[in-house]
Coordinates of N, CA and C in Angstrom, one line a residue:
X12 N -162.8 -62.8 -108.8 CA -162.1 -63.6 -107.7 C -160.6 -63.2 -107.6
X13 N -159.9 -63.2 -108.9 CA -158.7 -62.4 -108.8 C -158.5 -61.0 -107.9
X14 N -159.2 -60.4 -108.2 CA -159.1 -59.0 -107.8 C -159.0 -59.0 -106.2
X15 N -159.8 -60.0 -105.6 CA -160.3 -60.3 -104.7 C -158.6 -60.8 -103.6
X16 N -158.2 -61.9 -104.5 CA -157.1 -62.4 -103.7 C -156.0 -61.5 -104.0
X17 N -155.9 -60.4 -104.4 CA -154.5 -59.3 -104.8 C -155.1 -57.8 -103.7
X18 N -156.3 -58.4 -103.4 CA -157.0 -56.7 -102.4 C -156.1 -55.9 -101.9
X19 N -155.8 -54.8 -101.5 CA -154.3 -54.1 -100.6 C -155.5 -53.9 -99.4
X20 N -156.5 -53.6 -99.2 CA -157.1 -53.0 -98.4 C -156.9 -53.6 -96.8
X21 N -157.6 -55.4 -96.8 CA -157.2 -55.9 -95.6 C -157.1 -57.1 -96.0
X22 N -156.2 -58.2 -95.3 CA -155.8 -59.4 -95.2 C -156.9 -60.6 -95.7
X23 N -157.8 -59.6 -94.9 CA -158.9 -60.4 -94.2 C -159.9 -60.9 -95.6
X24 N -159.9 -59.9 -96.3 CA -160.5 -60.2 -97.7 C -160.2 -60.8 -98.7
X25 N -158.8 -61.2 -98.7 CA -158.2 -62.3 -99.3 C -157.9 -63.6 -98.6
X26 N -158.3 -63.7 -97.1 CA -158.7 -64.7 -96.8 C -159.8 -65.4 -96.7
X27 N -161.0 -64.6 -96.5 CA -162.3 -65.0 -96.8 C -162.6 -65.6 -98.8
X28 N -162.0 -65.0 -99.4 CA -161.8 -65.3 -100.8 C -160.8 -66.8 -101.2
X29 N -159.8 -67.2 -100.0 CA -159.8 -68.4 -100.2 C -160.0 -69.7 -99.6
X30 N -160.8 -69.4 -98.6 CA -162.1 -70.0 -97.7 C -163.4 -70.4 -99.2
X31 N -163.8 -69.3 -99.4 CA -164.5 -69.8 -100.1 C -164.1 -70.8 -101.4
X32 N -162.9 -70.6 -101.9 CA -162.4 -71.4 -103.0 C -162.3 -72.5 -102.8
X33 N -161.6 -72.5 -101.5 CA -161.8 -74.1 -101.1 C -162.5 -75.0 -100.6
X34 N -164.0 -74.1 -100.3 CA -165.0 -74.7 -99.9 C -165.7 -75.3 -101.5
X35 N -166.2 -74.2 -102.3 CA -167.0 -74.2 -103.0 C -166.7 -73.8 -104.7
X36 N -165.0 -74.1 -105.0 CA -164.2 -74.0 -106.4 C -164.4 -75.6 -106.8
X37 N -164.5 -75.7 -107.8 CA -164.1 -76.8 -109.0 C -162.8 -76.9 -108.4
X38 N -162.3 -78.3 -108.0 CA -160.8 -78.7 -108.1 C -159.8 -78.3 -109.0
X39 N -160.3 -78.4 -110.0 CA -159.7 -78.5 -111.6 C -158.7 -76.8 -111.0
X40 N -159.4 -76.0 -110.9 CA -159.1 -74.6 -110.9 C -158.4 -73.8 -109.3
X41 N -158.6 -75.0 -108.3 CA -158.2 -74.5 -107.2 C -156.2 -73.3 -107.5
X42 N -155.9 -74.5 -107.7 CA -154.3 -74.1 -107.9 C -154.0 -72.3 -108.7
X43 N -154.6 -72.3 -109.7 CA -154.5 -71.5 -110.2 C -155.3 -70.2 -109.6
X44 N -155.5 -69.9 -108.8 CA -156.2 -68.8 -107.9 C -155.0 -68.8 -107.1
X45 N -154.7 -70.3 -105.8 CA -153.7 -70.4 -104.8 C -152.5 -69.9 -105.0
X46 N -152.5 -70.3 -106.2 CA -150.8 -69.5 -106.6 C -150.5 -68.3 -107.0
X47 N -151.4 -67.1 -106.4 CA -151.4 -66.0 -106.9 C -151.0 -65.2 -105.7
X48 N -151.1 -66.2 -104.2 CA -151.0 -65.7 -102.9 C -149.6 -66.3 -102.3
X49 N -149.3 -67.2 -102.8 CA -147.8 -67.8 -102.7 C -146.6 -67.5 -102.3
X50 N -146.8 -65.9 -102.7 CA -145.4 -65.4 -101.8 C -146.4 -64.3 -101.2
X51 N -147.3 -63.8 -100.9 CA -147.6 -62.9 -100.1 C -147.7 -63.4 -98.3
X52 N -146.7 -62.3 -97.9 CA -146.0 -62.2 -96.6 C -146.8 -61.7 -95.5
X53 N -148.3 -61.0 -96.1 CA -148.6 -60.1 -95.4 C -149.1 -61.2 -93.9
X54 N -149.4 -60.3 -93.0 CA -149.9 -60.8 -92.1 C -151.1 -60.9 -91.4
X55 N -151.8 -62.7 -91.4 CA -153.3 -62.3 -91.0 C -153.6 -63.3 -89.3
X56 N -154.1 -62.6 -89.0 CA -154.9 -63.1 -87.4 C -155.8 -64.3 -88.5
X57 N -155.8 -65.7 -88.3 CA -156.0 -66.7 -88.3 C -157.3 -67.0 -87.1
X58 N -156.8 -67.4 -85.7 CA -157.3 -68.2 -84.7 C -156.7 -67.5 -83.9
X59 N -158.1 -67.0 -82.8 CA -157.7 -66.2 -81.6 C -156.7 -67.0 -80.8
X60 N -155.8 -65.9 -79.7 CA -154.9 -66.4 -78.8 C -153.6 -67.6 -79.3
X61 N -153.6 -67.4 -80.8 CA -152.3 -68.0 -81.4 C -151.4 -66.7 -82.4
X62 N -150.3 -66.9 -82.5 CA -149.8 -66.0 -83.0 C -150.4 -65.9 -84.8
X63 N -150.0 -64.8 -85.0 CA -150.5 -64.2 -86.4 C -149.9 -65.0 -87.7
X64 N -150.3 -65.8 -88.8 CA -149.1 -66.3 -89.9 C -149.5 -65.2 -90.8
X65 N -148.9 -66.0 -92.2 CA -149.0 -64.9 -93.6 C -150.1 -65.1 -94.0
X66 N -150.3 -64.6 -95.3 CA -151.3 -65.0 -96.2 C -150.9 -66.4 -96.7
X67 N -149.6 -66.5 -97.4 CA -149.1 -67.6 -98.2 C -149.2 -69.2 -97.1
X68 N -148.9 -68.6 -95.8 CA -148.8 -69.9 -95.0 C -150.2 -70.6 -94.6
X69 N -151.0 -69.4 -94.5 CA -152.6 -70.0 -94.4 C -153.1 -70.2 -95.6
X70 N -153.1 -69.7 -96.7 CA -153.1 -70.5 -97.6 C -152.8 -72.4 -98.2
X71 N -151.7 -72.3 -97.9 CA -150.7 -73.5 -98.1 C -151.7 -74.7 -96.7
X72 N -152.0 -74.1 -95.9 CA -152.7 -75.4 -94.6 C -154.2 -75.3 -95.4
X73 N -154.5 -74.4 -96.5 CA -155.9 -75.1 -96.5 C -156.0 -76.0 -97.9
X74 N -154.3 -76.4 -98.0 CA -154.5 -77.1 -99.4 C -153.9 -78.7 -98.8
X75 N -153.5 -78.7 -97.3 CA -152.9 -80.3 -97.2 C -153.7 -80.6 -97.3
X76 N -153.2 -82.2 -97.6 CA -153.8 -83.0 -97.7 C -154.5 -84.0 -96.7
X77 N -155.7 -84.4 -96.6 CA -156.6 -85.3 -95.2 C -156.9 -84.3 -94.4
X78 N -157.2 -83.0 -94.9 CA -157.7 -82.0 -93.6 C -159.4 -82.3 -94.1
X79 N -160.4 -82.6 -93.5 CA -161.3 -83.3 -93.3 C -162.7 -82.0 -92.8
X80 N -161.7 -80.7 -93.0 CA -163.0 -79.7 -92.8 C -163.4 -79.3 -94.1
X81 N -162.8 -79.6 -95.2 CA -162.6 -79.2 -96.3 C -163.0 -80.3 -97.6
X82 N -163.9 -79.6 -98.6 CA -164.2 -81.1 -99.3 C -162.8 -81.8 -100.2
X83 N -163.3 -82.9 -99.9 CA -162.2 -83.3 -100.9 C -161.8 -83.3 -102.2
X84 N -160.3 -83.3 -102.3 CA -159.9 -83.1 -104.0 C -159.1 -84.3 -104.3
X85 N -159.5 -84.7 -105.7 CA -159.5 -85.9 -106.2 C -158.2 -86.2 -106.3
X86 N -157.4 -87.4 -106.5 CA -156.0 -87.9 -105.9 C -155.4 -87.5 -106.8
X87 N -155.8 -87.2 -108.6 CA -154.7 -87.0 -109.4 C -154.6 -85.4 -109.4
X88 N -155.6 -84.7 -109.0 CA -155.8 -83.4 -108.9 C -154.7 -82.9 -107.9
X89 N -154.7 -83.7 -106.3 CA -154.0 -83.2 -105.4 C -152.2 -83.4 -105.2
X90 N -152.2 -84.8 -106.4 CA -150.9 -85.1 -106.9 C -150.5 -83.4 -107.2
X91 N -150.6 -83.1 -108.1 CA -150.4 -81.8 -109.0 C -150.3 -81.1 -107.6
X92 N -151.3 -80.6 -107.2 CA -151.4 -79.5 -105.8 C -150.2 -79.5 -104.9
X93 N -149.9 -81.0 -104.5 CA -148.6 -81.3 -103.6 C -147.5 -80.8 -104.2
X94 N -147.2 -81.6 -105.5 CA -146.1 -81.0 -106.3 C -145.5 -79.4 -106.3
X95 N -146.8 -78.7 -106.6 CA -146.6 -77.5 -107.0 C -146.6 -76.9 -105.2
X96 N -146.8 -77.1 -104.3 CA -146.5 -77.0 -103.0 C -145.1 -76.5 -102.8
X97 N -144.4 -78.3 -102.9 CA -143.0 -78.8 -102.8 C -142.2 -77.6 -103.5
X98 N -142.6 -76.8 -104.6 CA -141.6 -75.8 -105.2 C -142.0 -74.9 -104.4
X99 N -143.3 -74.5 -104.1 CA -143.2 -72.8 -103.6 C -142.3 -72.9 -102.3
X100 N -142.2 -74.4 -101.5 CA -141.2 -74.7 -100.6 C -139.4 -74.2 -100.9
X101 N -139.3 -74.5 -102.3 CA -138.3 -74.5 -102.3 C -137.7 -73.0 -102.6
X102 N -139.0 -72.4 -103.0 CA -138.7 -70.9 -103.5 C -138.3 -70.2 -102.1
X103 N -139.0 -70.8 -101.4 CA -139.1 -69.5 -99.8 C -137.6 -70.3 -99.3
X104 N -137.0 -71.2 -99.7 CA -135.9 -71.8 -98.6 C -134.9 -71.0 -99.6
X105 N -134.9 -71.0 -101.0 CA -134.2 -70.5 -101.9 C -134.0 -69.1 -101.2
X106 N -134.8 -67.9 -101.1 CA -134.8 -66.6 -100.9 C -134.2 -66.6 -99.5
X107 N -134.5 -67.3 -98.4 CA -133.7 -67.6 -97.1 C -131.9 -67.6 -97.8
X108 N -132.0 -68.5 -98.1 CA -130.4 -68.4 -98.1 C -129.9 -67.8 -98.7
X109 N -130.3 -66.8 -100.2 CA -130.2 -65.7 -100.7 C -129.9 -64.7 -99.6
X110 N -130.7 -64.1 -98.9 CA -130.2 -63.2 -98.1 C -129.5 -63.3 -96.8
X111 N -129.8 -64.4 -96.5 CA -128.7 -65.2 -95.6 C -127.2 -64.7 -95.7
X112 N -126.8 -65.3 -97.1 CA -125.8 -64.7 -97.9 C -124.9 -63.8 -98.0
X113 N -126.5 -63.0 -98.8 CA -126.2 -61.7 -99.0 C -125.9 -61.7 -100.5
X114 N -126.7 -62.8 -100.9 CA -126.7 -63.0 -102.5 C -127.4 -62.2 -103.1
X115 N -128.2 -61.2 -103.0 CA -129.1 -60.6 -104.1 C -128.2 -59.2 -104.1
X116 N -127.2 -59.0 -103.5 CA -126.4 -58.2 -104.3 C -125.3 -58.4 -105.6
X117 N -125.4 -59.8 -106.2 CA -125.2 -59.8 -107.3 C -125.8 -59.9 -108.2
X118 N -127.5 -59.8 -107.7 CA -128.5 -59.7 -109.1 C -128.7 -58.6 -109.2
X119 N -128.2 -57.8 -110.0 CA -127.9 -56.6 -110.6 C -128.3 -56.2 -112.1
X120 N -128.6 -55.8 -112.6 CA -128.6 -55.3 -114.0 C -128.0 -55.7 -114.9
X121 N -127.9 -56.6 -116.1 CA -126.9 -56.7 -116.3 C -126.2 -58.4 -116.4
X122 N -127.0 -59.3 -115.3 CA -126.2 -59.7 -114.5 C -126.8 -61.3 -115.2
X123 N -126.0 -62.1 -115.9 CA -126.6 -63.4 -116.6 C -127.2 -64.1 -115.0
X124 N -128.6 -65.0 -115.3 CA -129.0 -65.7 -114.3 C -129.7 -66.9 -114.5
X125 N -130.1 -67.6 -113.7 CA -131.3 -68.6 -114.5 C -132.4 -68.4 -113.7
X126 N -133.7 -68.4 -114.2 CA -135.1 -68.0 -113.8 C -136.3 -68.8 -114.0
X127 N -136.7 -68.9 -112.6 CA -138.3 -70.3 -113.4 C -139.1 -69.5 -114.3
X128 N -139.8 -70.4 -114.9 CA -140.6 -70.0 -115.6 C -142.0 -71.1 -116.0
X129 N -143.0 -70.6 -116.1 CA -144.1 -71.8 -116.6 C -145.5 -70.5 -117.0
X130 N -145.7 -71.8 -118.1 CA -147.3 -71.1 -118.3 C -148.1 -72.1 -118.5
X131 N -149.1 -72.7 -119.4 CA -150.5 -72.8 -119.6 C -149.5 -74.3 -120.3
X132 N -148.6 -74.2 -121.4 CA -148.3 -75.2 -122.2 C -147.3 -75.8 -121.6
X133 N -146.4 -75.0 -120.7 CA -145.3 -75.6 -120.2 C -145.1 -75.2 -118.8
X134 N -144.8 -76.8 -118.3 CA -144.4 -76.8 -116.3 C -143.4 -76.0 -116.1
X135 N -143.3 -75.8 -114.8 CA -142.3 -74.7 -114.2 C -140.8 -75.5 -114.4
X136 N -139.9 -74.6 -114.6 CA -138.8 -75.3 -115.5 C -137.6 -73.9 -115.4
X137 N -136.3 -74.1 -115.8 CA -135.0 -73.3 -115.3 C -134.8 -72.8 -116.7
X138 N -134.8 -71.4 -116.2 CA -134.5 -71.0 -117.9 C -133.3 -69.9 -118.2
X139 N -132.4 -70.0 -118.8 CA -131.2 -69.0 -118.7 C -131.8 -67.2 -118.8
X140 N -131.4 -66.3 -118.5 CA -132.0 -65.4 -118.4 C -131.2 -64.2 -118.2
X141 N -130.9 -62.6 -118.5 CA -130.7 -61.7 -117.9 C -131.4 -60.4 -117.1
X142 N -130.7 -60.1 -115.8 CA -131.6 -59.2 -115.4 C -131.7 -57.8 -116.3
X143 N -132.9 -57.4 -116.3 CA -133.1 -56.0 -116.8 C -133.1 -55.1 -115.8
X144 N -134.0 -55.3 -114.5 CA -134.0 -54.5 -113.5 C -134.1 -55.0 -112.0
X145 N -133.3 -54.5 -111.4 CA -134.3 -55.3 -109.7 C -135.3 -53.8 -109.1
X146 N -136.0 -54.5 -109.2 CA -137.5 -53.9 -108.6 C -137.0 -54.2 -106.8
X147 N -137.8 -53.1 -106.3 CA -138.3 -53.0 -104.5 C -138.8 -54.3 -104.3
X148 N -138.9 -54.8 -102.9 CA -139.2 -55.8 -102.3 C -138.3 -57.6 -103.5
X149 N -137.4 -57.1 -103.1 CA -136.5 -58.2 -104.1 C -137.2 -58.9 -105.5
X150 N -137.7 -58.1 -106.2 CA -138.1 -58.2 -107.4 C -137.5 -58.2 -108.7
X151 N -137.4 -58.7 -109.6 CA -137.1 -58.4 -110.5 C -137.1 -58.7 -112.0
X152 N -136.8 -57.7 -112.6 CA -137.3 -58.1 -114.4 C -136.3 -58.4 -114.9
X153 N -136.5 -59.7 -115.8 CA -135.6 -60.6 -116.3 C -136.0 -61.1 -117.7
X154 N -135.5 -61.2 -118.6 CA -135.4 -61.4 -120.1 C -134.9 -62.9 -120.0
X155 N -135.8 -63.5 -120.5 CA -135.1 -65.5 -121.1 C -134.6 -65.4 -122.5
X156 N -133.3 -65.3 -122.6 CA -132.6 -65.3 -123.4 C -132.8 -66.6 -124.2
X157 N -133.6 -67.4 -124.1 CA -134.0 -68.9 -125.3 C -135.3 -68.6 -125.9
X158 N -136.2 -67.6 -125.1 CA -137.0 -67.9 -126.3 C -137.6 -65.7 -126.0
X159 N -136.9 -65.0 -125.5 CA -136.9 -63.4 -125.3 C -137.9 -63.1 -124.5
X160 N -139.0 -63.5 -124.1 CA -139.8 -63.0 -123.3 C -139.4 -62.3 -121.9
X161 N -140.0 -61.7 -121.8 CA -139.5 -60.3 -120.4 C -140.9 -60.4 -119.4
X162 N -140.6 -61.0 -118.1 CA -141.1 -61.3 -116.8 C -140.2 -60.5 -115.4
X163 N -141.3 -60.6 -114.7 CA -141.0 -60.6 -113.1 C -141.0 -61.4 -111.8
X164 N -140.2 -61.3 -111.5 CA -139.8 -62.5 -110.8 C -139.7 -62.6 -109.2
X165 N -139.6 -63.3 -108.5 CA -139.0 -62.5 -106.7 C -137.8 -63.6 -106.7
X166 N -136.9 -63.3 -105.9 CA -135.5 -63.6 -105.3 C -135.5 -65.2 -105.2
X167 N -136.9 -65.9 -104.5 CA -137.0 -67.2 -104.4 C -137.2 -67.9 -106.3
X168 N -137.3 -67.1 -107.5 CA -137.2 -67.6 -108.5 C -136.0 -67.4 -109.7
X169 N -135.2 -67.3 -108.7 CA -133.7 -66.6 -109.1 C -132.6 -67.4 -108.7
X170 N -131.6 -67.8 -109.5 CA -130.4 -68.5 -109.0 C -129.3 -68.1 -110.4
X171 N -127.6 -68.4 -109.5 CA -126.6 -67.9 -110.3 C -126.7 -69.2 -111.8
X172 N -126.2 -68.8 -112.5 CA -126.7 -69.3 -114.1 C -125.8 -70.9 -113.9
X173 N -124.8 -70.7 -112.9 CA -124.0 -72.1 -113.5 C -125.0 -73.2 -112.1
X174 N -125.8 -73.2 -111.9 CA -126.6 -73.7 -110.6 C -128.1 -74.4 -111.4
X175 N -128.2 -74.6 -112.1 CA -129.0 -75.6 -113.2 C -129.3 -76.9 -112.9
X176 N -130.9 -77.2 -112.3 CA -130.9 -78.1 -111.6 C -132.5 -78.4 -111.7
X177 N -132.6 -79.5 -111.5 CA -134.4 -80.3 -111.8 C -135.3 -79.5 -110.3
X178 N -136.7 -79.0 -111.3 CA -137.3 -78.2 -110.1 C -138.1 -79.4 -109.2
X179 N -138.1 -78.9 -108.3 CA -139.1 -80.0 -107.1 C -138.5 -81.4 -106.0
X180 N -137.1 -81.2 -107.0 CA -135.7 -82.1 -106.4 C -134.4 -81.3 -106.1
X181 N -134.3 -80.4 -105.5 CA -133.3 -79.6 -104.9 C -132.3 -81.0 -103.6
X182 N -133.0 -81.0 -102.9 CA -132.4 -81.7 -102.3 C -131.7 -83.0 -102.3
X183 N -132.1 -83.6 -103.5 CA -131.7 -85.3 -104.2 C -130.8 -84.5 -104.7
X184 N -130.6 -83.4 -105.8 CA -129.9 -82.9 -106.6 C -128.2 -82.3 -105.8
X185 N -128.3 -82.3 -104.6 CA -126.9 -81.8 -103.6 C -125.6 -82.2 -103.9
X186 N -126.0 -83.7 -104.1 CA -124.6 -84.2 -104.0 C -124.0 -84.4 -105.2
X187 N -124.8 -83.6 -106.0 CA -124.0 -83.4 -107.9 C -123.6 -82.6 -107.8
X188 N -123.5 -81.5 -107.3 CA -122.9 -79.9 -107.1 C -121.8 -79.2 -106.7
X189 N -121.1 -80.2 -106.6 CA -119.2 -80.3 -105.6 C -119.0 -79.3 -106.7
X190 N -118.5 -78.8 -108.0 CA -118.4 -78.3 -108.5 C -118.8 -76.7 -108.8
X191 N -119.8 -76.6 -108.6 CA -120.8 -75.3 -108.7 C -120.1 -74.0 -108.3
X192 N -120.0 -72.8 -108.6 CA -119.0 -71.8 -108.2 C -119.8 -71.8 -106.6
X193 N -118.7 -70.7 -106.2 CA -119.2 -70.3 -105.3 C -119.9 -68.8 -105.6
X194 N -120.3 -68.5 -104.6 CA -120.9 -66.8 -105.2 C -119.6 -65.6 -105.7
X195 N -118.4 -66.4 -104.7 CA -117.3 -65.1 -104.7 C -116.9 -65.8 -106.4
X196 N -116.9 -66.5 -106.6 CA -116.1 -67.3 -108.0 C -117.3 -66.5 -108.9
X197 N -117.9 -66.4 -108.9 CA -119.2 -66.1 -109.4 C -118.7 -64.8 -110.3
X198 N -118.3 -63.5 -109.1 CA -118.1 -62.6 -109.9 C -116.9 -62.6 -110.3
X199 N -116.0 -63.4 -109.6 CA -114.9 -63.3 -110.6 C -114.6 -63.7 -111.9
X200 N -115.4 -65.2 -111.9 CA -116.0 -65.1 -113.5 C -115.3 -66.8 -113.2
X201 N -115.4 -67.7 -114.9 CA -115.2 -69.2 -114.5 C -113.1 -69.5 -114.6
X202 N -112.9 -68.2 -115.4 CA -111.4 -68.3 -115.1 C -110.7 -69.0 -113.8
X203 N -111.0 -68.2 -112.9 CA -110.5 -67.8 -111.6 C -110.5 -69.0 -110.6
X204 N -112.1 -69.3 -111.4 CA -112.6 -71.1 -110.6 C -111.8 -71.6 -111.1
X205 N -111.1 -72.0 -112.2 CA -110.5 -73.0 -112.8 C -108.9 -73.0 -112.2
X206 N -108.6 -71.6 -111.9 CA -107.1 -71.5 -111.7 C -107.6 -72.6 -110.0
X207 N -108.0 -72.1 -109.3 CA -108.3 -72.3 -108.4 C -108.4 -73.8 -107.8
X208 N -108.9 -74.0 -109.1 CA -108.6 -75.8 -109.1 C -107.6 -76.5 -109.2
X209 N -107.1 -76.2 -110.6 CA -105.8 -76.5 -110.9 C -104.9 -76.4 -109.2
X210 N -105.1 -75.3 -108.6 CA -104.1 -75.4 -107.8 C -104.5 -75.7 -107.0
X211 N -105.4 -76.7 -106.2 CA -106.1 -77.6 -105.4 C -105.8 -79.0 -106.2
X212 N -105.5 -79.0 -107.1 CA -104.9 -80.3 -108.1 C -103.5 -80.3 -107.1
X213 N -102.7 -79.1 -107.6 CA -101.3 -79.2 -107.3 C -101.3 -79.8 -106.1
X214 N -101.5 -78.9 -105.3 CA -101.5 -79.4 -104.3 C -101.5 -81.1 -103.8
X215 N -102.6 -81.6 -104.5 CA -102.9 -82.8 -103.9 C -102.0 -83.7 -104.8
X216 N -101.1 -83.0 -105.4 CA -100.6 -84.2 -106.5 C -98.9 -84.2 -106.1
X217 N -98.3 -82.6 -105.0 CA -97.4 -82.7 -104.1 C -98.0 -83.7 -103.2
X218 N -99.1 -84.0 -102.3 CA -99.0 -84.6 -101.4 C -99.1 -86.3 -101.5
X219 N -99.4 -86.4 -102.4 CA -99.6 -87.6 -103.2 C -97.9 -88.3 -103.1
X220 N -97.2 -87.4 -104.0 CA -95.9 -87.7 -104.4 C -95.3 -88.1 -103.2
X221 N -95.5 -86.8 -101.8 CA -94.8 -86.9 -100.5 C -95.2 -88.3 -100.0
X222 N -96.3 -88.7 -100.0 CA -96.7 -89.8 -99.1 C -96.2 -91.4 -99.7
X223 N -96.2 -91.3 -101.2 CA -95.4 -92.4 -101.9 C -94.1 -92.4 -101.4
X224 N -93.6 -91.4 -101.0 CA -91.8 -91.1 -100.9 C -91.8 -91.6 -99.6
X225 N -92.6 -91.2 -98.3 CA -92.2 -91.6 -97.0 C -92.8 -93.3 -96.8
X226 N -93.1 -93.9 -97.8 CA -93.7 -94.9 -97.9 C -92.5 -95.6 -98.8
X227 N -92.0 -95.3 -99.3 CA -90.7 -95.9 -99.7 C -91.0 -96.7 -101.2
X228 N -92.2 -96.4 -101.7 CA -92.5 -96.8 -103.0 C -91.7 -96.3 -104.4
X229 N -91.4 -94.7 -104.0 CA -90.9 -94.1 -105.1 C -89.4 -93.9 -105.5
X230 N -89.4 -95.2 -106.4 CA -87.7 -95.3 -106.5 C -87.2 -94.0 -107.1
X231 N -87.3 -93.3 -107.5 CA -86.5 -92.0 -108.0 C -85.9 -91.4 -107.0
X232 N -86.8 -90.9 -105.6 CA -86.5 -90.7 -104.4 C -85.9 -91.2 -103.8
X233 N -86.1 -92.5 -104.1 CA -85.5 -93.7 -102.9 C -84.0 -93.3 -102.8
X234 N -83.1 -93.5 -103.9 CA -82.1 -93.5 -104.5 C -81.2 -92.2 -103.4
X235 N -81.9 -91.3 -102.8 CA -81.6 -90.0 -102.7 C -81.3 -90.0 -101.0

């Protein structure tokens, strides 16, 4: 069945392969097949006289929830399903603004980062990391510096190291992040952020002073 949903040959046989899974797979096992097609981009003719989606998007419509052509999967089964949904969401909006950017020219070789990671004993989770190589099609091999293991990754599982944040909550997580470098601070390193502050301090601690003074509060000035 694996072999089946990775085919290069045509679209079409990795979508008949997950037609059938979700007709006639064990629940238990659905997810773990579906998430092998997750980031595949390619593109398949679906439904005549509508435009063409990917593999990963037709995928993803035959896992909502209350679609009623499809048997049903049990509520704590689909809890899980949804969840792990909500992140591949967040991976494809992640790689959007990546190159939006023009951020994967700082994942480089070399280059400290943080990277999801999950297996069999442990949920998908942020793990500090360095790149070893970027691979074609925004790929890349990356070393988890906490516990050494060496994976590959795509751009949607990649973020700058000081950006450490709970997976599946990106968006609740926003308004903690006033702080966070920017990408240019990034390569300059956390020095540069810091001077940078300081003198966004100054600043506000001149204007501070000014506005007590035209306000007539500040006897030292007053005097003057």
């Amino acid at each position: 069945m694996e072999q089946m949903l990775v085919h290069p040959d045509s679209p079409f046989i990795i979508g008949v392969g997950l037609l059938y899974l979700r007709y006639a797979a064990d629940p238990n096992v659905l997810w773990s097949y579906f998430k092998l097609v997750m980031d595949n981009e390619t593109a398949i003719q679906v439904e005549q006289r509508k435009s063409p989606t990917t593999i990963a998007k037709f995928a993803r419509s035959l896992l909502e929830p209350g679609n009623r052509q499809f048997p049903r999967v049990p509520a704590r089964i689909n809890e899980t399903i949804q969840k792990n949904l909500r992140v591949e969401e967040e991976k494809e909006r992640r790689k959007e603004r990546h190159l939006s950017r023009g951020n994967d020219r700082y994942f480089t070789r070399g280059a400290e980062v943080i990277g999801l990671y999950e297996d069999e004993e442990n949920p998908i989770e942020w793990y500090n990391a360095i790149i070893m190589e970027a691979l074609p099609d925004f790929r890349y091999t990356v070393k988890y510096t906490e516990y050494g293991n060496v994976e590959t990754i795509g751009l949607g599982e990649i973020d700058f190291s000081d950006k450490r944040r709970t997976v599946g909550n990106e968006e609740a997580s926003k308004g903690h992040r006033k702080r966070d470098y920017c990408e240019a601070d990034y390569q300059r390193g956390p020095g540069r952020a810091n001077e940078n502050e300081r003198r966004g301090h100054a600043r506000n601690s001149d204007g501070d002073s000014r506005r007590t003074y035209e306000r007539g509060y500040d006897d030292k000035r007053r005097r003057y």
